[in-house]
Structures are given as structure tokens and as C-alpha cells.
Amino acid sequence: MNTIRAQKDGWEARARIGLVVPHADVGPESEFQVIAPEDVFLHGSRVHFGAMRAGGEMDPKIPHDPVRAFVEPPHIDHAVELLAASPLDVIALGFTSSAYVLGASGEKELFDRLGRHTGGIPLTGTTAAAVTGFAALGARKVAIVNPPWFDDRLSGLGAGYFTEQGFTVVHHGPCGLPSNQKLITPHALADWIRTTVAGHRPDAVLVAGNGIRAVGVIDALEQELDFAVLTANQVLFWHALHLAGAGEIARGITGYGRLFETAPGSGAS
């Protein structure tokens, strides 16, 4: 008789998410991991990002050329293709600023190109997920809080992206916090949103940029300010779960925003 009682070994996954991130960024994986239930697993692939140095260091404002280069072939195509060789349910691109530079039409062309490497596995990215999340929440007036390492021009491109998608952007800009991933704190980010963004009375705010520390303040801000709070990694994870056919898992997640109570296409108001 076999009397072995097996411990959990990571093979009981209800969903497996592939995540493409800049080579020196730990933010997306860290925030996905803390939100994820124990039976949702993450599998990462890294692509060199020319604006980022060892240890995650960057200049106070990132140049735009490396942002565009990040999504040019062949490296991101190879990263997606290698991930898609694994038995995954969905692939997510943990990078925001490239969509700002490309615009909505350029982002669609990027997804079409990368889709040829996924073997049918669904693919999403941060801004596409945010558009889906805003729509699911019934948000029309939105505010965009960008990382301090985005310059005003990049922030303006982001506002243009969401305007092109049919939203009214009532506020956008780089947040006035230290331009260093390691120095941004949840309390400082919450204070910035409370004092600089809330007065514009958005239906929802997006804290953009997958490298900014943000998911820990979602629930508290929503309770205090009474509008929906989306963050880059939260909305990307939410959308990835639904594309993976794991909507019931998403609906069971609490403490990371009202977004998880709804589903793509629901058009909640």
C-alpha cells in the first residue's frame, strides 16, 4: 500500500501566466506574485531594456528611443516565442511606455506581430488591459498617474493613447516622487493621488508604469476616495486571468481593488 502523503509541489496550477519584463525590473513579477492565489503560477521571460542598468537603476527621465526599441524585433518576439513553447494559458507584456510611444494603432500592430509567435495563447499588455478595465468599470473620465521617470512628452503621449480609445483624460502627468524605484513608498504615492489627482474627480485612476510600487494602496484609496484605482500590474494580472479562462479565480481576489469584482465586457457603472 502506498502511504506517501505528497506535499504541494506546484503542479496543481489552475492558471499559468507568462510574463515578459525588462531585464532589470522585478516590479511586475513581485506585484503579480503578491496578488496571485497559490494555485496561479507565473513564468517570466526578460528582454533587455536600454534605459535600465544593473540593479534596476535608471536616469531621472528615461529616453524614448530605448522605449521604442524594447518592442522592436527580434528580442521581444523571441521572448514571447520561448514562453509560448511552455504549456501556458496566457502571456502578458509587463511594460507600459512602449504603447504610449506606438499609439493605439501601433500597439495593435505589435500584438498582431507577436501573436504569430504565441501558438494561439492569448496575449495582452498593460494599456490594452487598462482600456478593458476602464470599460468594465464603466469609467469614462480617467486620470493617469505616470512614474516620475516618464517625462512630460511621454505622459502626453499616454494621454493621447487613452483619448484615442474614447476616454476623457481629466489629469495626467509624472508623479512628483523620487525618480528611483527603491525610494517610492505606498504612503507617498497615496498622498500624491489624494492631493494632486482626487480633485479632478475621475471615475477611475490608472497608476501607469509596471515598475512603480503601487498595488499595496489600491484598496485603501478606493475606500477613502470613492473612485476606482487601477495600477499597471493589477489590471494586467486581472486581464490575464480572464483571457486565461480563469475569471472565477479573479472574482475571488480581494484587497486589490473593485476591478476584481467585475469582468471584461460587463460595462459596470
mmCIF file of C-alpha atoms in Angstrom:
data_model
loop_
_atom_site.group_PDB
_atom_site.id
_atom_site.type_symbol
_atom_site.label_atom_id
_atom_site.label_comp_id
_atom_site.label_asym_id
_atom_site.label_seq_id
_atom_site.Cartn_x
_atom_site.Cartn_y
_atom_site.Cartn_z
ATOM 1 C CA MET A 1 0.000 0.000 0.000
ATOM 2 C CA ASN A 2 1.299 3.460 -0.916
ATOM 3 C CA THR A 3 1.177 5.561 2.241
ATOM 4 C CA ILE A 4 3.051 8.606 0.904
ATOM 5 C CA ARG A 5 1.281 11.871 1.599
ATOM 6 C CA ALA A 6 2.549 14.238 -1.076
ATOM 7 C CA GLN A 7 3.151 17.886 -0.256
ATOM 8 C CA LYS A 8 2.090 20.638 -2.646
ATOM 9 C CA ASP A 9 4.590 20.641 -5.473
ATOM 10 C CA GLY A 10 3.473 23.400 -7.838
ATOM 11 C CA TRP A 11 1.899 21.127 -10.418
ATOM 12 C CA GLU A 12 -1.706 21.811 -9.370
ATOM 13 C CA ALA A 13 -1.955 25.093 -11.264
ATOM 14 C CA ARG A 14 -5.389 26.454 -12.123
ATOM 15 C CA ALA A 15 -3.745 29.051 -14.373
ATOM 16 C CA ARG A 16 -0.227 29.679 -15.680
ATOM 17 C CA ILE A 17 0.705 33.185 -16.790
ATOM 18 C CA GLY A 18 3.754 34.022 -18.882
ATOM 19 C CA LEU A 19 5.129 37.492 -18.136
ATOM 20 C CA VAL A 20 7.580 39.464 -20.293
ATOM 21 C CA VAL A 21 9.511 42.118 -18.349
ATOM 22 C CA PRO A 22 12.520 44.441 -18.772
ATOM 23 C CA HIS A 23 15.729 42.670 -17.857
ATOM 24 C CA ALA A 24 16.415 44.508 -14.576
ATOM 25 C CA ASP A 25 12.861 45.087 -13.343
ATOM 26 C CA VAL A 26 11.422 42.974 -10.516
ATOM 27 C CA GLY A 27 8.246 45.039 -10.071
ATOM 28 C CA PRO A 28 5.801 43.172 -12.313
ATOM 29 C CA GLU A 29 6.690 39.731 -11.006
ATOM 30 C CA SER A 30 6.676 40.942 -7.392
ATOM 31 C CA GLU A 31 3.238 42.517 -7.631
ATOM 32 C CA PHE A 32 1.740 39.660 -9.664
ATOM 33 C CA GLN A 33 3.039 37.222 -7.076
ATOM 34 C CA VAL A 34 1.531 39.009 -4.102
ATOM 35 C CA ILE A 35 -1.908 39.235 -5.742
ATOM 36 C CA ALA A 36 -1.921 35.709 -7.144
ATOM 37 C CA PRO A 37 -3.686 32.897 -5.295
ATOM 38 C CA GLU A 38 -1.394 29.986 -4.507
ATOM 39 C CA ASP A 39 -2.644 27.922 -7.451
ATOM 40 C CA VAL A 40 -1.848 30.597 -10.063
ATOM 41 C CA PHE A 41 1.744 30.399 -11.296
ATOM 42 C CA LEU A 42 3.967 32.938 -13.033
ATOM 43 C CA HIS A 43 6.612 32.171 -15.638
ATOM 44 C CA GLY A 44 8.843 35.050 -16.654
ATOM 45 C CA SER A 45 10.937 35.999 -19.637
ATOM 46 C CA ARG A 46 13.269 39.015 -19.742
ATOM 47 C CA VAL A 47 14.087 41.419 -22.559
ATOM 48 C CA HIS A 48 16.925 43.932 -22.478
ATOM 49 C CA PHE A 49 15.730 47.495 -21.881
ATOM 50 C CA GLY A 50 18.341 50.028 -22.868
ATOM 51 C CA ALA A 51 17.244 52.667 -20.344
ATOM 52 C CA MET A 52 17.780 50.352 -17.360
ATOM 53 C CA ARG A 53 21.071 49.438 -15.735
ATOM 54 C CA ALA A 54 22.089 46.690 -13.317
ATOM 55 C CA GLY A 55 20.195 46.874 -10.048
ATOM 56 C CA GLY A 56 17.206 48.488 -11.772
ATOM 57 C CA GLU A 57 18.905 51.899 -11.928
ATOM 58 C CA MET A 58 17.678 54.449 -14.482
ATOM 59 C CA ASP A 59 18.200 58.093 -15.327
ATOM 60 C CA PRO A 60 15.710 60.511 -13.722
ATOM 61 C CA LYS A 61 13.881 60.666 -17.072
ATOM 62 C CA ILE A 62 14.094 57.732 -19.447
ATOM 63 C CA PRO A 63 14.865 58.462 -23.121
ATOM 64 C CA HIS A 64 12.262 57.454 -25.693
ATOM 65 C CA ASP A 65 14.467 55.545 -28.130
ATOM 66 C CA PRO A 66 15.019 52.564 -25.767
ATOM 67 C CA VAL A 67 11.283 52.534 -25.043
ATOM 68 C CA ARG A 68 10.538 52.018 -28.717
ATOM 69 C CA ALA A 69 13.450 49.595 -29.156
ATOM 70 C CA PHE A 70 12.084 47.357 -26.384
ATOM 71 C CA VAL A 71 9.210 46.236 -28.611
ATOM 72 C CA GLU A 72 11.089 46.092 -31.896
ATOM 73 C CA PRO A 73 12.074 42.681 -33.302
ATOM 74 C CA PRO A 74 13.725 40.358 -32.715
ATOM 75 C CA HIS A 75 14.264 40.168 -28.941
ATOM 76 C CA ILE A 76 10.708 40.558 -27.642
ATOM 77 C CA ASP A 77 9.491 38.233 -30.410
ATOM 78 C CA HIS A 78 11.963 35.590 -29.227
ATOM 79 C CA ALA A 79 10.920 36.073 -25.595
ATOM 80 C CA VAL A 80 7.268 35.558 -26.461
ATOM 81 C CA GLU A 81 8.004 32.585 -28.683
ATOM 82 C CA LEU A 82 10.062 30.881 -25.976
ATOM 83 C CA LEU A 83 7.356 31.437 -23.375
ATOM 84 C CA ALA A 84 4.723 30.108 -25.751
ATOM 85 C CA ALA A 85 6.626 26.850 -26.058
ATOM 86 C CA SER A 86 5.569 26.145 -22.459
ATOM 87 C CA PRO A 87 2.047 24.971 -21.533
ATOM 88 C CA LEU A 88 0.802 28.424 -20.545
ATOM 89 C CA ASP A 89 -2.711 29.869 -20.522
ATOM 90 C CA VAL A 90 -1.880 33.499 -21.343
ATOM 91 C CA ILE A 91 1.100 35.810 -21.965
ATOM 92 C CA ALA A 92 1.283 39.348 -20.536
ATOM 93 C CA LEU A 93 3.662 42.154 -21.507
ATOM 94 C CA GLY A 94 4.736 43.976 -18.326
ATOM 95 C CA PHE A 95 5.682 47.266 -19.980
ATOM 96 C CA THR A 96 3.627 50.444 -20.348
ATOM 97 C CA SER A 97 5.598 53.169 -22.094
ATOM 98 C CA SER A 98 6.022 51.392 -25.445
ATOM 99 C CA ALA A 99 2.260 51.585 -26.027
ATOM 100 C CA TYR A 100 2.415 55.326 -25.305
ATOM 101 C CA VAL A 101 5.082 55.757 -27.987
ATOM 102 C CA LEU A 102 3.403 53.454 -30.501
ATOM 103 C CA GLY A 103 -0.133 54.723 -30.003
ATOM 104 C CA ALA A 104 -3.219 52.530 -30.176
ATOM 105 C CA SER A 105 -2.785 51.567 -33.824
ATOM 106 C CA GLY A 106 0.911 50.798 -33.374
ATOM 107 C CA GLU A 107 0.141 48.680 -30.328
ATOM 108 C CA LYS A 108 -2.367 46.665 -32.355
ATOM 109 C CA GLU A 109 0.303 46.062 -34.997
ATOM 110 C CA LEU A 110 2.671 44.922 -32.227
ATOM 111 C CA PHE A 111 0.108 42.460 -30.864
ATOM 112 C CA ASP A 112 -0.616 41.173 -34.363
ATOM 113 C CA ARG A 113 3.107 40.587 -34.918
ATOM 114 C CA LEU A 114 3.705 38.921 -31.566
ATOM 115 C CA GLY A 115 0.547 36.874 -31.982
ATOM 116 C CA ARG A 116 2.260 34.987 -34.773
ATOM 117 C CA HIS A 117 4.641 33.579 -32.143
ATOM 118 C CA THR A 118 2.182 32.544 -29.425
ATOM 119 C CA GLY A 119 0.756 29.369 -30.927
ATOM 120 C CA GLY A 120 -2.743 30.576 -30.106
ATOM 121 C CA ILE A 121 -2.032 31.529 -26.487
ATOM 122 C CA PRO A 122 -3.840 34.818 -25.689
ATOM 123 C CA LEU A 123 -1.648 37.913 -25.345
ATOM 124 C CA THR A 124 -2.236 41.181 -23.515
ATOM 125 C CA GLY A 125 -0.337 44.270 -22.401
ATOM 126 C CA THR A 126 -0.738 46.926 -19.745
ATOM 127 C CA THR A 127 -2.511 49.670 -21.668
ATOM 128 C CA ALA A 128 -4.780 47.253 -23.527
ATOM 129 C CA ALA A 129 -5.701 45.752 -20.156
ATOM 130 C CA ALA A 130 -6.341 49.229 -18.732
ATOM 131 C CA VAL A 131 -8.698 50.091 -21.599
ATOM 132 C CA THR A 132 -10.565 46.846 -20.922
ATOM 133 C CA GLY A 133 -10.629 47.568 -17.190
ATOM 134 C CA PHE A 134 -11.919 51.124 -17.572
ATOM 135 C CA ALA A 135 -14.673 49.859 -19.859
ATOM 136 C CA ALA A 136 -15.625 47.049 -17.478
ATOM 137 C CA LEU A 137 -15.957 49.567 -14.643
ATOM 138 C CA GLY A 138 -17.977 51.994 -16.760
ATOM 139 C CA ALA A 139 -15.298 54.687 -16.322
ATOM 140 C CA ARG A 140 -15.287 57.461 -18.903
ATOM 141 C CA LYS A 141 -13.341 60.224 -17.100
ATOM 142 C CA VAL A 142 -9.900 58.905 -16.198
ATOM 143 C CA ALA A 143 -6.725 60.194 -14.589
ATOM 144 C CA ILE A 144 -3.305 58.815 -15.456
ATOM 145 C CA VAL A 145 -0.546 58.884 -12.821
ATOM 146 C CA ASN A 146 2.741 58.138 -14.539
ATOM 147 C CA PRO A 147 6.048 57.178 -12.928
ATOM 148 C CA PRO A 148 8.460 60.022 -12.153
ATOM 149 C CA TRP A 149 10.891 58.662 -14.749
ATOM 150 C CA PHE A 150 8.394 59.470 -17.542
ATOM 151 C CA ASP A 151 8.901 62.970 -18.962
ATOM 152 C CA ASP A 152 6.059 65.342 -19.826
ATOM 153 C CA ARG A 153 6.144 64.388 -23.500
ATOM 154 C CA LEU A 154 5.829 60.683 -22.726
ATOM 155 C CA SER A 155 2.987 61.446 -20.323
ATOM 156 C CA GLY A 156 1.282 63.451 -23.064
ATOM 157 C CA LEU A 157 1.599 60.522 -25.457
ATOM 158 C CA GLY A 158 -0.073 58.375 -22.823
ATOM 159 C CA ALA A 159 -2.947 60.840 -22.513
ATOM 160 C CA GLY A 160 -3.251 60.750 -26.295
ATOM 161 C CA TYR A 161 -3.392 56.954 -26.245
ATOM 162 C CA PHE A 162 -6.365 56.880 -23.858
ATOM 163 C CA THR A 163 -8.081 59.804 -25.587
ATOM 164 C CA GLU A 164 -7.806 57.888 -28.853
ATOM 165 C CA GLN A 165 -9.541 54.985 -27.123
ATOM 166 C CA GLY A 166 -12.528 57.192 -26.305
ATOM 167 C CA PHE A 167 -11.807 58.229 -22.715
ATOM 168 C CA THR A 168 -11.727 61.751 -21.310
ATOM 169 C CA VAL A 169 -8.376 62.256 -19.581
ATOM 170 C CA VAL A 170 -9.043 64.744 -16.782
ATOM 171 C CA HIS A 171 -5.476 64.630 -15.436
ATOM 172 C CA HIS A 172 -2.144 63.158 -16.428
ATOM 173 C CA GLY A 173 1.483 63.667 -15.528
ATOM 174 C CA PRO A 174 4.564 62.160 -13.930
ATOM 175 C CA CYS A 175 4.008 61.892 -10.183
ATOM 176 C CA GLY A 176 6.170 64.133 -8.045
ATOM 177 C CA LEU A 177 8.008 61.356 -6.239
ATOM 178 C CA PRO A 178 11.708 60.403 -6.253
ATOM 179 C CA SER A 179 12.720 59.055 -9.662
ATOM 180 C CA ASN A 180 14.057 55.835 -8.196
ATOM 181 C CA GLN A 181 12.139 52.578 -7.909
ATOM 182 C CA LYS A 182 13.570 51.816 -4.484
ATOM 183 C CA LEU A 183 12.561 55.175 -2.983
ATOM 184 C CA ILE A 184 8.860 55.174 -3.860
ATOM 185 C CA THR A 185 6.687 54.218 -0.903
ATOM 186 C CA PRO A 186 2.990 53.325 -0.772
ATOM 187 C CA HIS A 187 2.277 56.236 1.585
ATOM 188 C CA ALA A 188 3.956 58.774 -0.688
ATOM 189 C CA LEU A 189 2.085 57.503 -3.750
ATOM 190 C CA ALA A 190 -1.212 57.592 -1.857
ATOM 191 C CA ASP A 191 -0.550 61.164 -0.727
ATOM 192 C CA TRP A 192 0.166 62.211 -4.320
ATOM 193 C CA ILE A 193 -3.094 60.732 -5.579
ATOM 194 C CA ARG A 194 -5.032 62.201 -2.673
ATOM 195 C CA THR A 195 -3.655 65.748 -3.040
ATOM 196 C CA THR A 196 -2.989 66.061 -6.781
ATOM 197 C CA VAL A 197 -5.409 63.741 -8.562
ATOM 198 C CA ALA A 198 -8.564 63.346 -6.470
ATOM 199 C CA GLY A 199 -9.678 66.949 -7.031
ATOM 200 C CA HIS A 200 -10.104 66.257 -10.750
ATOM 201 C CA ARG A 201 -12.936 63.873 -9.827
ATOM 202 C CA PRO A 202 -12.144 60.999 -12.186
ATOM 203 C CA ASP A 203 -14.270 57.886 -12.482
ATOM 204 C CA ALA A 204 -11.053 55.907 -12.230
ATOM 205 C CA VAL A 205 -7.325 56.486 -11.949
ATOM 206 C CA LEU A 206 -4.575 54.409 -13.522
ATOM 207 C CA VAL A 207 -1.167 54.300 -11.868
ATOM 208 C CA ALA A 208 0.782 53.513 -15.019
ATOM 209 C CA GLY A 209 4.250 52.036 -15.329
ATOM 210 C CA ASN A 210 4.855 48.432 -14.319
ATOM 211 C CA GLY A 211 7.981 49.330 -12.366
ATOM 212 C CA ILE A 212 6.290 51.647 -9.844
ATOM 213 C CA ARG A 213 5.353 50.241 -6.433
ATOM 214 C CA ALA A 214 1.577 50.616 -6.347
ATOM 215 C CA VAL A 215 -0.678 47.623 -5.617
ATOM 216 C CA GLY A 216 -0.492 47.979 -1.842
ATOM 217 C CA VAL A 217 -2.526 51.208 -1.754
ATOM 218 C CA ILE A 218 -5.367 50.274 -4.114
ATOM 219 C CA ASP A 219 -7.905 49.111 -1.558
ATOM 220 C CA ALA A 220 -7.307 51.909 0.956
ATOM 221 C CA LEU A 221 -7.503 54.626 -1.714
ATOM 222 C CA GLU A 222 -10.730 53.249 -3.161
ATOM 223 C CA GLN A 223 -12.354 53.230 0.251
ATOM 224 C CA GLU A 224 -11.191 56.770 1.009
ATOM 225 C CA LEU A 225 -11.693 58.474 -2.361
ATOM 226 C CA ASP A 226 -14.646 56.544 -3.787
ATOM 227 C CA PHE A 227 -13.306 56.082 -7.297
ATOM 228 C CA ALA A 228 -11.762 53.038 -8.893
ATOM 229 C CA VAL A 229 -7.995 52.643 -8.674
ATOM 230 C CA LEU A 230 -6.196 50.659 -11.331
ATOM 231 C CA THR A 231 -2.471 50.041 -11.394
ATOM 232 C CA ALA A 232 -0.345 48.678 -14.215
ATOM 233 C CA ASN A 233 0.337 45.269 -12.704
ATOM 234 C CA GLN A 234 -3.056 44.849 -11.044
ATOM 235 C CA VAL A 235 -5.023 45.465 -14.256
ATOM 236 C CA LEU A 236 -2.608 43.403 -16.332
ATOM 237 C CA PHE A 237 -2.971 40.460 -13.923
ATOM 238 C CA TRP A 238 -6.770 40.832 -13.893
ATOM 239 C CA HIS A 239 -6.977 40.853 -17.684
ATOM 240 C CA ALA A 240 -4.546 37.948 -17.992
ATOM 241 C CA LEU A 241 -6.665 35.811 -15.674
ATOM 242 C CA HIS A 242 -9.792 36.443 -17.706
ATOM 243 C CA LEU A 243 -8.014 35.729 -21.000
ATOM 244 C CA ALA A 244 -6.775 32.505 -19.422
ATOM 245 C CA GLY A 245 -10.368 31.442 -18.772
ATOM 246 C CA ALA A 246 -9.859 31.891 -15.030
ATOM 247 C CA GLY A 247 -12.477 34.530 -14.325
ATOM 248 C CA GLU A 248 -13.699 32.692 -11.254
ATOM 249 C CA ILE A 249 -10.206 32.985 -9.769
ATOM 250 C CA ALA A 250 -10.180 36.728 -10.470
ATOM 251 C CA ARG A 251 -13.559 37.188 -8.781
ATOM 252 C CA GLY A 252 -12.217 35.503 -5.656
ATOM 253 C CA ILE A 253 -9.369 38.007 -5.201
ATOM 254 C CA THR A 254 -9.964 40.618 -2.516
ATOM 255 C CA GLY A 255 -7.940 43.525 -1.160
ATOM 256 C CA TYR A 256 -6.622 44.719 -4.534
ATOM 257 C CA GLY A 257 -9.457 46.790 -5.893
ATOM 258 C CA ARG A 258 -13.052 46.674 -7.061
ATOM 259 C CA LEU A 259 -11.773 45.759 -10.523
ATOM 260 C CA PHE A 260 -11.656 42.113 -9.466
ATOM 261 C CA GLU A 261 -15.399 42.187 -8.821
ATOM 262 C CA THR A 262 -16.139 42.736 -12.490
ATOM 263 C CA ALA A 263 -15.290 41.086 -15.790
ATOM 264 C CA PRO A 264 -14.263 42.308 -19.237
ATOM 265 C CA GLY A 265 -17.263 43.396 -21.235
ATOM 266 C CA SER A 266 -19.525 43.816 -18.225
ATOM 267 C CA GLY A 267 -19.777 47.610 -18.645
ATOM 268 C CA ALA A 268 -20.456 48.160 -14.937
ATOM 269 C CA SER A 269 -21.434 51.668 -13.924
#
